[in-house]
PDB file of C-alpha atoms in Angstrom:
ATOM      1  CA  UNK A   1     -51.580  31.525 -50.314  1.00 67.00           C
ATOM      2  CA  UNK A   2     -51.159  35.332 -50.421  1.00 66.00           C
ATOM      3  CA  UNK A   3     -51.024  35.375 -46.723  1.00 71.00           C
ATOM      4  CA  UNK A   4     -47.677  33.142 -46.517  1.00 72.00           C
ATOM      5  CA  UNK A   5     -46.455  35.930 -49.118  1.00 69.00           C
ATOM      6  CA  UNK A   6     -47.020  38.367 -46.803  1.00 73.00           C
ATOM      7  CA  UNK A   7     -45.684  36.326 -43.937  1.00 72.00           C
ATOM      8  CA  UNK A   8     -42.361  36.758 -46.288  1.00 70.00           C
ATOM      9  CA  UNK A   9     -42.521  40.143 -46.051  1.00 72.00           C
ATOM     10  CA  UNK A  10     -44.505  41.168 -49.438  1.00 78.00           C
ATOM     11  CA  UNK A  11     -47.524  43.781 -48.607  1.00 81.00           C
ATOM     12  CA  UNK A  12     -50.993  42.062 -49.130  1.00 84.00           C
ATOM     13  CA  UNK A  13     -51.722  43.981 -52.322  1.00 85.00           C
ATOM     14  CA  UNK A  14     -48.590  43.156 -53.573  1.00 82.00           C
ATOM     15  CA  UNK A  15     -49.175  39.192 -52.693  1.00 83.00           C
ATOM     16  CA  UNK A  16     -52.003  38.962 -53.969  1.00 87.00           C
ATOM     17  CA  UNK A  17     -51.241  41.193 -57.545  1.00 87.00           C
ATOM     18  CA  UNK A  18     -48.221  38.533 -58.026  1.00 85.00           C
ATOM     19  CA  UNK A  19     -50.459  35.312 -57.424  1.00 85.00           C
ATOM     20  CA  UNK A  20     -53.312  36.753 -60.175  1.00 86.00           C
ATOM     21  CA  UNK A  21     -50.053  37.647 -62.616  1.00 86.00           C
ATOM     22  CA  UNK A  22     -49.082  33.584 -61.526  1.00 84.00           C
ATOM     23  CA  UNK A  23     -52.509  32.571 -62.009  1.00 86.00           C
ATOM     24  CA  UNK A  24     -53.307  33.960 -64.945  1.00 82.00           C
ATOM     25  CA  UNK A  25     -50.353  33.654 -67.441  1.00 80.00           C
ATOM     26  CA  UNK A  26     -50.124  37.066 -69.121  1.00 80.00           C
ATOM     27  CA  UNK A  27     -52.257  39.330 -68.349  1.00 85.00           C
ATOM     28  CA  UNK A  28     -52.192  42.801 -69.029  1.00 87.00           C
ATOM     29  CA  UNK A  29     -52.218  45.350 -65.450  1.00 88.00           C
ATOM     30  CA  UNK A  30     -55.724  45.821 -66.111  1.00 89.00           C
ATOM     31  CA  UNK A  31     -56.433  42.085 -65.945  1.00 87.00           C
ATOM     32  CA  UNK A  32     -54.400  41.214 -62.696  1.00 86.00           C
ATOM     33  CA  UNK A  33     -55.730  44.199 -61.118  1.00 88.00           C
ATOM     34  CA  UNK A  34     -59.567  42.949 -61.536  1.00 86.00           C
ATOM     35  CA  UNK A  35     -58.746  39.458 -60.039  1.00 83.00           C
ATOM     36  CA  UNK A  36     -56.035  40.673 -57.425  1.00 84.00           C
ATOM     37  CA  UNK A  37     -59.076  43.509 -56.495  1.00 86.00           C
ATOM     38  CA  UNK A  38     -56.866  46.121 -56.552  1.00 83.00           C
ATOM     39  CA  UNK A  39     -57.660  49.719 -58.233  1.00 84.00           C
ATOM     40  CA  UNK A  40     -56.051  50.084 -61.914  1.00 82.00           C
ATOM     41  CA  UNK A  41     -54.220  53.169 -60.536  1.00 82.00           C
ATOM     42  CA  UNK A  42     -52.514  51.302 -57.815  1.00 85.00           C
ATOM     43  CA  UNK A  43     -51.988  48.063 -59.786  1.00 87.00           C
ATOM     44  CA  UNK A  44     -49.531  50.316 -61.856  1.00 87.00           C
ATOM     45  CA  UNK A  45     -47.385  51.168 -58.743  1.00 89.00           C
ATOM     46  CA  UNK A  46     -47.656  47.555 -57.466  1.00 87.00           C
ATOM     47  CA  UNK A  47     -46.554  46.080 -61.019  1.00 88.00           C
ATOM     48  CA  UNK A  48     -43.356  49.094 -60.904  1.00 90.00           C
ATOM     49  CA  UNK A  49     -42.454  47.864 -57.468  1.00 87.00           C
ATOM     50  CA  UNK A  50     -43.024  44.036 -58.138  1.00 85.00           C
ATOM     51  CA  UNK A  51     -40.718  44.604 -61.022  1.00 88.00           C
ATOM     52  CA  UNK A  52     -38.206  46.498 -59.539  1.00 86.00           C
ATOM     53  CA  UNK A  53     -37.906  43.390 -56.847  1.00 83.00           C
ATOM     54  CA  UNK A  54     -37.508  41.052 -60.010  1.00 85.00           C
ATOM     55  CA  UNK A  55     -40.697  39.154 -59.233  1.00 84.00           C
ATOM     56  CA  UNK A  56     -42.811  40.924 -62.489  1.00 86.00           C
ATOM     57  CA  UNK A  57     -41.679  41.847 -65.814  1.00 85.00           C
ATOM     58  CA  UNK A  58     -42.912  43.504 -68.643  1.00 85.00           C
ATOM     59  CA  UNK A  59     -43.580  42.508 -72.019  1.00 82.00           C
ATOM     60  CA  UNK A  60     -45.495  42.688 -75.400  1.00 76.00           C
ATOM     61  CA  UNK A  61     -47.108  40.092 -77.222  1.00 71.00           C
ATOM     62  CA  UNK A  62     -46.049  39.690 -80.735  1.00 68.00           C
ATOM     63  CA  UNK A  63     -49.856  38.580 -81.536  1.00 65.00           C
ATOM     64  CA  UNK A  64     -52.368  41.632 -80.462  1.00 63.00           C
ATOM     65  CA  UNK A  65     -49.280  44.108 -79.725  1.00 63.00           C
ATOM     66  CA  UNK A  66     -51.162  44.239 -75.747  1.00 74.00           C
ATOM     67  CA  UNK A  67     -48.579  44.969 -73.158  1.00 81.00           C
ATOM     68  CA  UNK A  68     -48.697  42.218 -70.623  1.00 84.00           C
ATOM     69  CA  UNK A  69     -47.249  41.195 -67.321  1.00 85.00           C
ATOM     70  CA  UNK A  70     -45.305  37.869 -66.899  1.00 84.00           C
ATOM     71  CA  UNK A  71     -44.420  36.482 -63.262  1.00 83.00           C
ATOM     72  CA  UNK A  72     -41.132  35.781 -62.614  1.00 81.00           C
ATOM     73  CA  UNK A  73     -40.008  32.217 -61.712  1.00 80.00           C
ATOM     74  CA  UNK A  74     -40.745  31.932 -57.453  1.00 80.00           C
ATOM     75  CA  UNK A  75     -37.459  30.674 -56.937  1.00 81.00           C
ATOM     76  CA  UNK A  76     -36.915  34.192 -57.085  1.00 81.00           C
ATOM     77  CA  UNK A  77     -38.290  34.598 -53.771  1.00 77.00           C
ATOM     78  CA  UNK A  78     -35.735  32.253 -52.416  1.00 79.00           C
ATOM     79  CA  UNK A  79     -32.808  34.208 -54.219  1.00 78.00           C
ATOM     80  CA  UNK A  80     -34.562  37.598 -52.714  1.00 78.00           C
ATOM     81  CA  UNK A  81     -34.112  35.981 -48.955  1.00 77.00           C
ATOM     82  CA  UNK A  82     -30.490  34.597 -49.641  1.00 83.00           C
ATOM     83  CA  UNK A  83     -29.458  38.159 -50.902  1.00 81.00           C
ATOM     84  CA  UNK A  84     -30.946  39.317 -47.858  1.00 76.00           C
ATOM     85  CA  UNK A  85     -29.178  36.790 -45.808  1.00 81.00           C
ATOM     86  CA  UNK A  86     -25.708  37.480 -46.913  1.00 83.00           C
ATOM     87  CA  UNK A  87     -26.458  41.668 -46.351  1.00 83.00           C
ATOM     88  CA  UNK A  88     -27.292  40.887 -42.784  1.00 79.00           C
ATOM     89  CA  UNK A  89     -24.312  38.637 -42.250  1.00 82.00           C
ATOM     90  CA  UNK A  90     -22.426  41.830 -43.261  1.00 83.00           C
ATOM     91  CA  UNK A  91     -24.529  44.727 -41.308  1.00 83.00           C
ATOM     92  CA  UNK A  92     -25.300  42.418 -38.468  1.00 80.00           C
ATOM     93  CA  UNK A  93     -21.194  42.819 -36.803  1.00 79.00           C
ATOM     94  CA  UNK A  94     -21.867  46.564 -37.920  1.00 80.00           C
ATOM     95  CA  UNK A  95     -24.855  47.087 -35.771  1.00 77.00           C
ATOM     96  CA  UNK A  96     -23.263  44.277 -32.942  1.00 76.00           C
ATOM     97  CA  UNK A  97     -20.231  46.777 -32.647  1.00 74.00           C
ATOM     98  CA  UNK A  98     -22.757  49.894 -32.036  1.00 72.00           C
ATOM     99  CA  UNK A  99     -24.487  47.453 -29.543  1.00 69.00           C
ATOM    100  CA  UNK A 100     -21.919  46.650 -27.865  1.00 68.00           C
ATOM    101  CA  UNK A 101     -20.637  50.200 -27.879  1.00 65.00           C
ATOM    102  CA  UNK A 102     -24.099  52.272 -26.730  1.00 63.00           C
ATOM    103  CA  UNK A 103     -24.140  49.396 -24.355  1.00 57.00           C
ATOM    104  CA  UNK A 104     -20.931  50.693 -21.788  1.00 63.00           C
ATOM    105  CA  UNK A 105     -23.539  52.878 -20.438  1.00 73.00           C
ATOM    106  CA  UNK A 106     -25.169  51.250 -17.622  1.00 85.00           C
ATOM    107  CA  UNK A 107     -29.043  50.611 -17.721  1.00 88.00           C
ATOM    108  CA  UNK A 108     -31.454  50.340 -14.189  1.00 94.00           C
ATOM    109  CA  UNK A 109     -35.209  48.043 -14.835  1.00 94.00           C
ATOM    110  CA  UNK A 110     -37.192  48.235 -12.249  1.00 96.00           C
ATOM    111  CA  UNK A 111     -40.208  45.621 -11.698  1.00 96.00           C
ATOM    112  CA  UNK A 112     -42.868  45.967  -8.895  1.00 94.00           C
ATOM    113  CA  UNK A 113     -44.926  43.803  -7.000  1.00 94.00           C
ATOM    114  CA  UNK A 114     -45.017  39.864  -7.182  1.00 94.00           C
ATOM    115  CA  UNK A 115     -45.322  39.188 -10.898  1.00 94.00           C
ATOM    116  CA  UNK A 116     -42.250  41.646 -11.166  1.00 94.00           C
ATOM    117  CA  UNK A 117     -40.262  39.848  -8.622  1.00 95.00           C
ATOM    118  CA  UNK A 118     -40.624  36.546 -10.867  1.00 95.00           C
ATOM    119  CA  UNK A 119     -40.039  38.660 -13.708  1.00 95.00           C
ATOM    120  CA  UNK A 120     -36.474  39.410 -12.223  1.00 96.00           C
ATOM    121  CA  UNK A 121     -35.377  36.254 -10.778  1.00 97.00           C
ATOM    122  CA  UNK A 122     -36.433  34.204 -14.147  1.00 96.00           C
ATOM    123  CA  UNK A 123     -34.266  36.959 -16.085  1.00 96.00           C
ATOM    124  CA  UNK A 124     -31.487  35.682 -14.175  1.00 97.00           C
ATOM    125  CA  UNK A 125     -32.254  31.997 -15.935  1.00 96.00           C
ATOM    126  CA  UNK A 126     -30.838  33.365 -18.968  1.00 94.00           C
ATOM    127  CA  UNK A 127     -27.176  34.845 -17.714  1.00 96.00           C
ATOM    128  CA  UNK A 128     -24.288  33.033 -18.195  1.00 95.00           C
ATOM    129  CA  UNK A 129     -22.992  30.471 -15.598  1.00 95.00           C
ATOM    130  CA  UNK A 130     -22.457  30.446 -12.696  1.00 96.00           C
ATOM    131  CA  UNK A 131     -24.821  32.357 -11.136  1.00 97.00           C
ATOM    132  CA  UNK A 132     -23.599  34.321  -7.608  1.00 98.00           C
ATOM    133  CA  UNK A 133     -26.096  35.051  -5.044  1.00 97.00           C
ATOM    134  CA  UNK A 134     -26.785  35.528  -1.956  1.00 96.00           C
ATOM    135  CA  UNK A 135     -30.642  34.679  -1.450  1.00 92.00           C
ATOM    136  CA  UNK A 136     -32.874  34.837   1.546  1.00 88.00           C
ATOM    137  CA  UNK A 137     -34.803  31.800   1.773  1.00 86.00           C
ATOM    138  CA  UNK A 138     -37.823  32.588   3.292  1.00 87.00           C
ATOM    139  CA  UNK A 139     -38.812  35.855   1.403  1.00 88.00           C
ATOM    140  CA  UNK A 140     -38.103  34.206  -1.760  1.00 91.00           C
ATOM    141  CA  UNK A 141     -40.286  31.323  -0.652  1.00 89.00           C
ATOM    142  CA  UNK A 142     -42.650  33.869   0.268  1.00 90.00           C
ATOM    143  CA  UNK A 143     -42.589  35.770  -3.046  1.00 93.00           C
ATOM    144  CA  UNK A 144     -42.635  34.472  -5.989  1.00 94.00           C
ATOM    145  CA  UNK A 145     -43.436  31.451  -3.587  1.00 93.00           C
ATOM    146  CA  UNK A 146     -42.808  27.936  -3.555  1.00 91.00           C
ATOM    147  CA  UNK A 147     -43.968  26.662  -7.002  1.00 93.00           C
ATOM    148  CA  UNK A 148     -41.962  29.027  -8.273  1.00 94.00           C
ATOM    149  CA  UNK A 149     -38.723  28.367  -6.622  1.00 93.00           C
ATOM    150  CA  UNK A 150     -39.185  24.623  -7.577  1.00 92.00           C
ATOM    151  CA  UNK A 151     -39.520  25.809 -11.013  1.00 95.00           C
ATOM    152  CA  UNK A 152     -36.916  28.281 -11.260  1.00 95.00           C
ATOM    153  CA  UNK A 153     -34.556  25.382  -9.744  1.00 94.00           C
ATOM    154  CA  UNK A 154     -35.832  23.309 -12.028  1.00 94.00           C
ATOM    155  CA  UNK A 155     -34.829  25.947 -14.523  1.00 95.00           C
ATOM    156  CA  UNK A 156     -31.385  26.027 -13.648  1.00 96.00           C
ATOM    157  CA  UNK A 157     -30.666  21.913 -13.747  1.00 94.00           C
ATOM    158  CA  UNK A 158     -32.025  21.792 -17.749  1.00 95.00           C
ATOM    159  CA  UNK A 159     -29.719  24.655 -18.519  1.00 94.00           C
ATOM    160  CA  UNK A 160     -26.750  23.388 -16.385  1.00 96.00           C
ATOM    161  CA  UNK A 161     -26.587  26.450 -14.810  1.00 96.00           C
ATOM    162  CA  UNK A 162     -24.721  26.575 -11.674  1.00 97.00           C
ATOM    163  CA  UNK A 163     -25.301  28.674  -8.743  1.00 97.00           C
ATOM    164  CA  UNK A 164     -22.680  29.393  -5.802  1.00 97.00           C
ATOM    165  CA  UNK A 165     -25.362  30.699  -3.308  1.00 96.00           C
ATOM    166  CA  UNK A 166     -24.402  32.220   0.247  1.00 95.00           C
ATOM    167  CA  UNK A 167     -27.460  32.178   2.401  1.00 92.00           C
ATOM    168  CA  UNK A 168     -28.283  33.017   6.071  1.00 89.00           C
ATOM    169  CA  UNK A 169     -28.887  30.644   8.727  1.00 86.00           C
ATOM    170  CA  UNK A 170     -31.699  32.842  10.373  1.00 81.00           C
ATOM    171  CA  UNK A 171     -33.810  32.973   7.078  1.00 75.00           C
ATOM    172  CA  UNK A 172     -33.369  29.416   5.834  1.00 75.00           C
ATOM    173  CA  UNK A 173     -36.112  27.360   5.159  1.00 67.00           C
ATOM    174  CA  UNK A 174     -37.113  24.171   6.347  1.00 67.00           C
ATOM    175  CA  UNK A 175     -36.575  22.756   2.596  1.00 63.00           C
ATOM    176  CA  UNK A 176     -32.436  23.136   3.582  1.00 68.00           C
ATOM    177  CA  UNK A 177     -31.061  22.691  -0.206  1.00 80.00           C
ATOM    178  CA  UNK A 178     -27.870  22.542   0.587  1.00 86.00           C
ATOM    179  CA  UNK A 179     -25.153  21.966  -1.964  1.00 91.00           C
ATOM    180  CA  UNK A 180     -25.967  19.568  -4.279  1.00 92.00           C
ATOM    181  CA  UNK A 181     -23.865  19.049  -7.612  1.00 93.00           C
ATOM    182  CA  UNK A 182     -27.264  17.402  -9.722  1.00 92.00           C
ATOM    183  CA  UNK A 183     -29.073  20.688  -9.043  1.00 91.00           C
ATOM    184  CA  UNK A 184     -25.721  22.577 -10.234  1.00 95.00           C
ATOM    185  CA  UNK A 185     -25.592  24.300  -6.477  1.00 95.00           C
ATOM    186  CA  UNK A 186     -23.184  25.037  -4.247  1.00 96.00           C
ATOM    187  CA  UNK A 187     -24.143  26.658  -1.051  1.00 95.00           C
ATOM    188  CA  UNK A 188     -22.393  28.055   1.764  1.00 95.00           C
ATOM    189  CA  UNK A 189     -23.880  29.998   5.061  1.00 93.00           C
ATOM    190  CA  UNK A 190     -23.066  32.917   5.729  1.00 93.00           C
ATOM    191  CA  UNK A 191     -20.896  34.009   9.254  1.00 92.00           C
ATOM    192  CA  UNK A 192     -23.587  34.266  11.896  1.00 88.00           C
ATOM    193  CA  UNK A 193     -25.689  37.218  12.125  1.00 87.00           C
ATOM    194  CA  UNK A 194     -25.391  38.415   9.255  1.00 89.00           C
ATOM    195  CA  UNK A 195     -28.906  38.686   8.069  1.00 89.00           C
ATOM    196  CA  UNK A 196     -30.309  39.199   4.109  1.00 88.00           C
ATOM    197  CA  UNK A 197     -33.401  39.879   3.672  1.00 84.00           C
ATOM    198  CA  UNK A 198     -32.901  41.234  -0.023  1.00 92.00           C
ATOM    199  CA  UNK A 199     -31.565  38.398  -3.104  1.00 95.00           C
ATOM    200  CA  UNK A 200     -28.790  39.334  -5.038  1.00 97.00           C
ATOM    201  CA  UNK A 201     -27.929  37.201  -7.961  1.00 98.00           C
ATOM    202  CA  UNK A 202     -24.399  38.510  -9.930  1.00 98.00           C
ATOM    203  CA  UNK A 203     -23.974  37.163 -13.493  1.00 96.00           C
ATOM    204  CA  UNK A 204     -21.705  38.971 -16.600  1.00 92.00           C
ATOM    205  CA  UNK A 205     -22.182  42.346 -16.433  1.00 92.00           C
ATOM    206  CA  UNK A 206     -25.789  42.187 -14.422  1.00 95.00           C
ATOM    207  CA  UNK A 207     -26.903  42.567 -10.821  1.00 97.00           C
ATOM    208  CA  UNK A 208     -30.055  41.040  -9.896  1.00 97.00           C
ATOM    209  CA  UNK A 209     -31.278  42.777  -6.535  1.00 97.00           C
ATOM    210  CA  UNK A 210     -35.031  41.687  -5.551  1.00 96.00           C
ATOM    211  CA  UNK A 211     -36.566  42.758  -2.158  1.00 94.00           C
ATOM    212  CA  UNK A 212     -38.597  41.043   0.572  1.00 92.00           C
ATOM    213  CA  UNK A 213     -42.350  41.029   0.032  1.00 91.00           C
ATOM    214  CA  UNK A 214     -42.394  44.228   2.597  1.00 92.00           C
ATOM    215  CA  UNK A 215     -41.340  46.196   0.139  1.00 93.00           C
ATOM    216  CA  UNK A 216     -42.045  44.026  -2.887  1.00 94.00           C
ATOM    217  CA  UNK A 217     -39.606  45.247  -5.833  1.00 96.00           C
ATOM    218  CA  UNK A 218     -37.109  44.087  -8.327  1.00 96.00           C
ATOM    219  CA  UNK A 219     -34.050  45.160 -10.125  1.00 96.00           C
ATOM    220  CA  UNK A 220     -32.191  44.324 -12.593  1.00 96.00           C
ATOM    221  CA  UNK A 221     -28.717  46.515 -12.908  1.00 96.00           C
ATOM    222  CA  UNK A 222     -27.048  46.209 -16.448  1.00 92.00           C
ATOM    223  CA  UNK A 223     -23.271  47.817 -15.774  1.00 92.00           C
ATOM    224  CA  UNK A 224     -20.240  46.257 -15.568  1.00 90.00           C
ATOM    225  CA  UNK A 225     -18.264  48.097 -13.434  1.00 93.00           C
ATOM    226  CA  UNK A 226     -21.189  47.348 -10.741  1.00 95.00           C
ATOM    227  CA  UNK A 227     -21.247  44.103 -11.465  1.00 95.00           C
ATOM    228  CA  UNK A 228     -17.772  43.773 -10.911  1.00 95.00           C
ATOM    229  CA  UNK A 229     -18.389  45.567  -7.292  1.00 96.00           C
ATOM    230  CA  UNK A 230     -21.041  43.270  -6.603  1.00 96.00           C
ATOM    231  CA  UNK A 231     -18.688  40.170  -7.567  1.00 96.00           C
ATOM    232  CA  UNK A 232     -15.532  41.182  -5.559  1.00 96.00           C
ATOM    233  CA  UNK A 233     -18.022  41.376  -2.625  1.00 96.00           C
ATOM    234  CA  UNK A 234     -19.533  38.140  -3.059  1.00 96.00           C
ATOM    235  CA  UNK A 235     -16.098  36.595  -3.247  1.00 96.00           C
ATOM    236  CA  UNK A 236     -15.663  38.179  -0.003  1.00 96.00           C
ATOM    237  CA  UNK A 237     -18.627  37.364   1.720  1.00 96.00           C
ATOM    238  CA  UNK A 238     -17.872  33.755   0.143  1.00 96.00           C
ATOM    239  CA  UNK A 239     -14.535  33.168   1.217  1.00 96.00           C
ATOM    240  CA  UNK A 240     -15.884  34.099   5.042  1.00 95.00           C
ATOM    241  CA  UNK A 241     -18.951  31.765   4.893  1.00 95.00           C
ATOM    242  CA  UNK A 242     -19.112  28.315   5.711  1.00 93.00           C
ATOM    243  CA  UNK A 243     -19.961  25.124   3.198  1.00 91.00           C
ATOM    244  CA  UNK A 244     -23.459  24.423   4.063  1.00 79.00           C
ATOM    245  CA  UNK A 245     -22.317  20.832   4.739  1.00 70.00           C
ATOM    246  CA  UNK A 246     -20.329  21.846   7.618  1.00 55.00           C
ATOM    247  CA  UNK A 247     -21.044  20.821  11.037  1.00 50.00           C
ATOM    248  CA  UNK A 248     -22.474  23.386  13.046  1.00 46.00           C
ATOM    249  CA  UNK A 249     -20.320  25.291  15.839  1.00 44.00           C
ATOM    250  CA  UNK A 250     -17.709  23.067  15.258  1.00 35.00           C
ATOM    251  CA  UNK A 251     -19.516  19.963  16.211  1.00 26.00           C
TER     252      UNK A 251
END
């Protein structure tokens, strides 16, 4: 039992002082310290701050004249967490506003190698929607791999995330996903050789950039103002490239 007490915060000395006060009616500090097995010297501090949260009190019995301890009714735990609830709900917009504040400035991650590749493209998962990218196929199906991809994708359609994706003809794959509304994608190609060999995925104020596996890197790019770089060029790049259900050369 004293371990759920300390799950709620209360140190396991503490917990476990409280439950032998509980357990044993009245005892005096003495008493609750010898079944708690705490020292008498610290039982006195514990009983001061177990009192001072309103879970112990004091008292003297009109009998022997012994000073004893009486537990406070646990439903005072449950007041103690409601009080506690309604100070965050008042620091919480506090802190937010710092947040949000300390958070102008921009902030670079970078992740290496394969596992930090994943790392960076499941990140993007969690933006809000849509998603802009422009992806090259066949790296990204070469790192984090196939599995991945499927999973990632996968991803996407349980969060309703969309993604407007601009991808290159000379590093598609033979999988093709082309636009496809119950996948939440819409893809276009872009103008002919131009070549990506780096993903970008654009989201809020993020850029995700992640590299081929020649190089085998990731970053992620908190900043608005890039973002907002990265966004007016994908609207560029996007408004030159061609829906990926178009025929081909015109045919």
């Amino acid at each position: 039992m004293w371990e759920q007490l300390v799950q709620l915060g209360i140190e396991p000395k503490d917990a476990r002082f409280y439950l032998a006060v509980l357990e044993r009616g009245k005892p005096t500090v003495a008493e609750a310290a010898e079944h708690a097995g705490v020292s008498r010297t610290n039982a006195y501090d514990i009983a001061k701050r177990l009192a001072h949260r309103g879970l112990l009190s004091f008292a003297e019995t009109r009998s022997s004249g012994r000073h004893v301890l009486l537990a406070t009714d646990p439903q005072r735990l449950v007041d103690e967490w409601r009080e506690h609830g309604r100070m965050l709900d008042a620091v919480v917009p506090q802190l937010q506003a710092i947040h949000d504040k300390a958070g102008v400035r921009p902030r670079v991650r970078y992740f290496e190698g394969a596992d930090g590749i994943r790392s960076v493209l499941f990140e993007t998962l969690n933006w809000p929607s849509p998603l802009r990218g422009i992806l090259s196929m066949v790296d990204l199906l070469n790192v984090p791999g196939e599995a991945a991809m499927n999973e990632y994708i996968e991803g996407r359609r349980q969060r309703g995330l969309w993604l407007h994706v601009i991808r290159s003809r000379e590093k598609e794959s033979d999988f093709g996903w082309p636009t496809d509304p119950s996948r939440f994608r819409v893809a276009r190609y872009a103008p002919a050789g131009r070549v990506f060999t780096m993903t970008t995925i654009v989201s809020g104020g993020s850029v995700a950039l992640i590299s081929s596996r020649q190089e085998s890197f990731g970053l992620i790019i908190d900043s608005e103002e890039f973002a907002a770089l990265h966004g007016n060029m994908f609207d560029v790049l996007w408004e030159a490239s061609t829906p990926s259900d178009a025929p081909v050369d015109g045919s």
